[in-house]
CSV table of C-alpha atoms and ligand atoms in Angstrom, one decimal:
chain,number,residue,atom,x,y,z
A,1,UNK,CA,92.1,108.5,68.7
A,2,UNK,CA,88.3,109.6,69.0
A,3,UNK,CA,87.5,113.0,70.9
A,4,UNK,CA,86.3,111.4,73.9
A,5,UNK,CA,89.1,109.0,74.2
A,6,UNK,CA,91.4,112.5,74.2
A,7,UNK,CA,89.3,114.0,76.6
A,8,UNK,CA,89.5,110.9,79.1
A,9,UNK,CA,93.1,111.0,78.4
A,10,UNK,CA,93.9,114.4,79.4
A,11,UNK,CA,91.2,114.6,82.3
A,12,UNK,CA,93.5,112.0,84.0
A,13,UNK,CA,95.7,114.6,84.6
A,14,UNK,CA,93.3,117.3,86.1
A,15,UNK,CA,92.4,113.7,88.2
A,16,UNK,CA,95.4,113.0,89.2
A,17,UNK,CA,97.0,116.4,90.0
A,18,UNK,CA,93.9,117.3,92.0
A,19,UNK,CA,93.7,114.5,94.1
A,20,UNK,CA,97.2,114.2,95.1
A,21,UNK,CA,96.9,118.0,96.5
A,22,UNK,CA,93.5,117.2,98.0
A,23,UNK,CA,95.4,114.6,99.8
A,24,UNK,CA,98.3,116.6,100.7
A,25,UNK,CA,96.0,119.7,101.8
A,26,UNK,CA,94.1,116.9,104.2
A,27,UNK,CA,97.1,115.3,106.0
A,28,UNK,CA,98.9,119.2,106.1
A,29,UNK,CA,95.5,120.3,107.7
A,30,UNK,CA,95.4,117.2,110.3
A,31,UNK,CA,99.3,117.2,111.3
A,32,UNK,CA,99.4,121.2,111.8
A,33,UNK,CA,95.8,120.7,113.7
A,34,UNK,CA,94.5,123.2,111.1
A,35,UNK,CA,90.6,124.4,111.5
A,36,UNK,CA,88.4,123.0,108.5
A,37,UNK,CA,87.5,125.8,106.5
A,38,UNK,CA,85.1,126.7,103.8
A,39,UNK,CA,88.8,126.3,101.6
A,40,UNK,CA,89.2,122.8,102.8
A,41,UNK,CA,85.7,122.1,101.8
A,42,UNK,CA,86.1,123.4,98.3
A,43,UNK,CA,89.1,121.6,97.5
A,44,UNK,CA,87.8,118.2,98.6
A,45,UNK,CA,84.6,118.9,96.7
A,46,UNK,CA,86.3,119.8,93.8
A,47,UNK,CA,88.6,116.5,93.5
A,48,UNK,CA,85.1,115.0,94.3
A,49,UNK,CA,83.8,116.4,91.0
A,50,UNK,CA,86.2,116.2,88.9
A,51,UNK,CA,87.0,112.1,89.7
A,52,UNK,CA,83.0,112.2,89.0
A,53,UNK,CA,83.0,113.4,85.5
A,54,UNK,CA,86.3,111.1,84.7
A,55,UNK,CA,83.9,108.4,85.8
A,56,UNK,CA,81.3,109.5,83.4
A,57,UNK,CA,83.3,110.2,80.5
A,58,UNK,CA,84.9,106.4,81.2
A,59,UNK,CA,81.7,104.8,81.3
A,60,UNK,CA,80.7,106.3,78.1
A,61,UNK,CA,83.8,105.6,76.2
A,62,UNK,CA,83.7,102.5,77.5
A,63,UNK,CA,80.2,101.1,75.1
A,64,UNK,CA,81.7,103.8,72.4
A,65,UNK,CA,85.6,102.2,72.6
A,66,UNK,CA,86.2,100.1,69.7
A,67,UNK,CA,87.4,97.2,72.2
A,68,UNK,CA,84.3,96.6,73.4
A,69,UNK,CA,83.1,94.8,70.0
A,70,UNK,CA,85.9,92.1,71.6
A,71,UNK,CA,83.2,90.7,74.1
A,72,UNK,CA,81.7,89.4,70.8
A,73,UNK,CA,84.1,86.8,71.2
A,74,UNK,CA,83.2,85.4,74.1
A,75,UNK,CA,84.6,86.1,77.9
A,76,UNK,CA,87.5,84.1,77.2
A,77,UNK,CA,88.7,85.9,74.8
A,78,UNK,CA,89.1,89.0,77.0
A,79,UNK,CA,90.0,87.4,79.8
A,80,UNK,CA,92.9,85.5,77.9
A,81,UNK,CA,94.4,88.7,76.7
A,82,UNK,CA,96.3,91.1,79.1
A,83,UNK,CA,95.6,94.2,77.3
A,84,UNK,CA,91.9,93.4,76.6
A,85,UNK,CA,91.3,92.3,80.1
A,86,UNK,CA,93.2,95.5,81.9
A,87,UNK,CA,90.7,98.3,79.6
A,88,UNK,CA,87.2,96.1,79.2
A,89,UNK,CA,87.5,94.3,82.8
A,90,UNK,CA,90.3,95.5,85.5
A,91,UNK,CA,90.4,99.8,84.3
A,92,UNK,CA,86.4,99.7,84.8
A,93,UNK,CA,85.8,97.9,87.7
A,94,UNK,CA,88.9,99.0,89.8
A,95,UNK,CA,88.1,102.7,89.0
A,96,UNK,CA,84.4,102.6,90.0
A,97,UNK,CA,85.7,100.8,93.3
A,98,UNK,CA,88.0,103.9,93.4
A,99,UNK,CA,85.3,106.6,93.0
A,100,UNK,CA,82.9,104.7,95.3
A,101,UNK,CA,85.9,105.2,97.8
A,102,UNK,CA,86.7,108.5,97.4
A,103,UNK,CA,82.9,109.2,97.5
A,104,UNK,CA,82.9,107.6,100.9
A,105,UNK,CA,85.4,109.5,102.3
A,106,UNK,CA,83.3,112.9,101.0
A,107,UNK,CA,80.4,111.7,103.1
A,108,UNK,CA,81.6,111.0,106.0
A,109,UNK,CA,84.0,113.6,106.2
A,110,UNK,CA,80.3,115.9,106.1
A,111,UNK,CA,79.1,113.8,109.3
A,112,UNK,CA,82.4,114.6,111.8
A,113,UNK,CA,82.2,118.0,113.5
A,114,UNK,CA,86.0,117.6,114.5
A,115,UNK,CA,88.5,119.4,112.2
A,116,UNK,CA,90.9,116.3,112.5
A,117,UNK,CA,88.4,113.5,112.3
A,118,UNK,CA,86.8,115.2,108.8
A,119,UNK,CA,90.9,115.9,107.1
A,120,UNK,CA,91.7,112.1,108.2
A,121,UNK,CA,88.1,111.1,106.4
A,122,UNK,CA,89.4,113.2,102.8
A,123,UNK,CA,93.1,111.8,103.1
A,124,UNK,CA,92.7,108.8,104.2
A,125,UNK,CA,89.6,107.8,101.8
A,126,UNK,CA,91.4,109.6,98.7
A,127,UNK,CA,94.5,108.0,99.4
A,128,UNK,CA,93.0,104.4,98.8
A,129,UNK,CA,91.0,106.1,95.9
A,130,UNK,CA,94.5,107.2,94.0
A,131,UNK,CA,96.7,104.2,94.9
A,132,UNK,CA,93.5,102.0,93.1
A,133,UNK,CA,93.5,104.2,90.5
A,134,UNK,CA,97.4,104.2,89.7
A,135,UNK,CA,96.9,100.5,89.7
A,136,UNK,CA,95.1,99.9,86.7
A,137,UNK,CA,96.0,102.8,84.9
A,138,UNK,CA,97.6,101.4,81.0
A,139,UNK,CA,101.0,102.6,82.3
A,140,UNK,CA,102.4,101.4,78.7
A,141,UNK,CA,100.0,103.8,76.8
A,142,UNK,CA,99.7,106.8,79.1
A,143,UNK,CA,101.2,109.1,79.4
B,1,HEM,C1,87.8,107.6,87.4
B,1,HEM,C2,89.1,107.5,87.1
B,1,HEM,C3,89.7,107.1,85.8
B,1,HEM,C4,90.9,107.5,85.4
B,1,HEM,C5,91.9,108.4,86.2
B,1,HEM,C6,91.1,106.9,84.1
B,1,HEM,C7,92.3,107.1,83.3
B,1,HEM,C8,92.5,106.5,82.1
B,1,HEM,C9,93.7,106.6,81.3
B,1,HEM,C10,94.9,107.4,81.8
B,1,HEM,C11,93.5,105.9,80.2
B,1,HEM,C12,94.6,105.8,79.0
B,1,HEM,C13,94.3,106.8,78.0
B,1,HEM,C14,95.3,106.8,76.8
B,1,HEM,O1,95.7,105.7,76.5
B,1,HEM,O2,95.6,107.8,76.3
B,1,HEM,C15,92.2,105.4,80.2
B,1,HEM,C16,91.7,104.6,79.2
B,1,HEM,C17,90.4,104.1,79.2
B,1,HEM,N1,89.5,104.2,80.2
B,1,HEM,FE1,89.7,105.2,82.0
B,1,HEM,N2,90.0,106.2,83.7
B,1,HEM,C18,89.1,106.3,84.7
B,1,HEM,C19,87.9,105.7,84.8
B,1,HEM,C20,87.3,104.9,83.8
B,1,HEM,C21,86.1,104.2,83.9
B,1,HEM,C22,85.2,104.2,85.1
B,1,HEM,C23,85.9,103.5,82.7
B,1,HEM,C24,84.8,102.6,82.2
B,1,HEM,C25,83.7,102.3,82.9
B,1,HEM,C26,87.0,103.8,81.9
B,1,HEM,C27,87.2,103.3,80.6
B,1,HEM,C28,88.3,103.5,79.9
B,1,HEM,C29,88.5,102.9,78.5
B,1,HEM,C30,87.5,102.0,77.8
B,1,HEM,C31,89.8,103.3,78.1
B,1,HEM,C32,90.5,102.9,76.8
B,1,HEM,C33,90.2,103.7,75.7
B,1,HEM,C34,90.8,103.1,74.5
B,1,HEM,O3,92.1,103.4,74.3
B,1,HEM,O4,90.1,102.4,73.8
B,1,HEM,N3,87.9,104.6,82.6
B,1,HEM,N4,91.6,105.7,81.4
């Protein structure tokens, strides 16, 4: 395994853990009718962050990965394998959808002035981020 394919590998878990309690510290905030603090704000931007390196780090093992010397052989040779198809074609493009989401929900949490409105933004948002993101993960390599 190369260094960056380790890195990727373990930076899913940093991912992973700190979106799930970015979530939870969202929907806790909303249902107690909690104030949006400065803390909220950190912990949302951090999650933000760290998905946003993962992203960087995948998109550069991604042209690095020895895998990607398969689209030599044409598309249907990718697309007729499962395995090949799930890291050159579903991981990618499912996990850019999901960071595009999760980005979404950042922004617009910035432009609600209403403590409620900007934890729904960060839950809700995140939420659809992680569920794509446990959907293409290779489940039968990692962890
Ligand atoms: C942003 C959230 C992402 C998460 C949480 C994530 C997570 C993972 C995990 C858990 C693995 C399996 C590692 C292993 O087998 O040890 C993996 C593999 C991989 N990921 Fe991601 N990934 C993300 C984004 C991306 C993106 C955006 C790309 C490419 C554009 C990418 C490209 C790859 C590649 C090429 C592999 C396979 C490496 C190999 O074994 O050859 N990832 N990813």
């Amino acid at each position: 395994m190369s260094i960056l394919q380790s890195i990727h590998s373990y930076w899913a878990y940093i991912v992973l853990g700190v979106l799930v309690f970015a979530i939870l510290n969202a929907f806790i905030g909303r249902f107690s009718n909690k104030p949006f603090t400065i803390k909220d704000l950190r912990i949302s931007l951090f999650a933000l962050i760290v998905t946003h390196i993962q992203l960087l780090i995948g998109l550069i093992l991604y042209f690095v990965s020895p895998r990607f010397s398969a689209w030599q052989e044409g598309m249907g040779a990718v697309m007729g394998d499962s395995t090949l198809r799930l890291y050159l074609v579903e991981h990618p493009i499912t996990n850019i959808l999901a960071v595009v989401l999760i980005t979404m929900g950042w922004s617009m949490h910035k432009r609600q002035a209403e403590s409620g409105k900007r934890f729904m933004r960060i839950g809700l948002f995140y939420l659809l981020g992680l569920v794509l993101l446990l959907s293409r993960i290779p489940w039968s390599e990692w962890p």
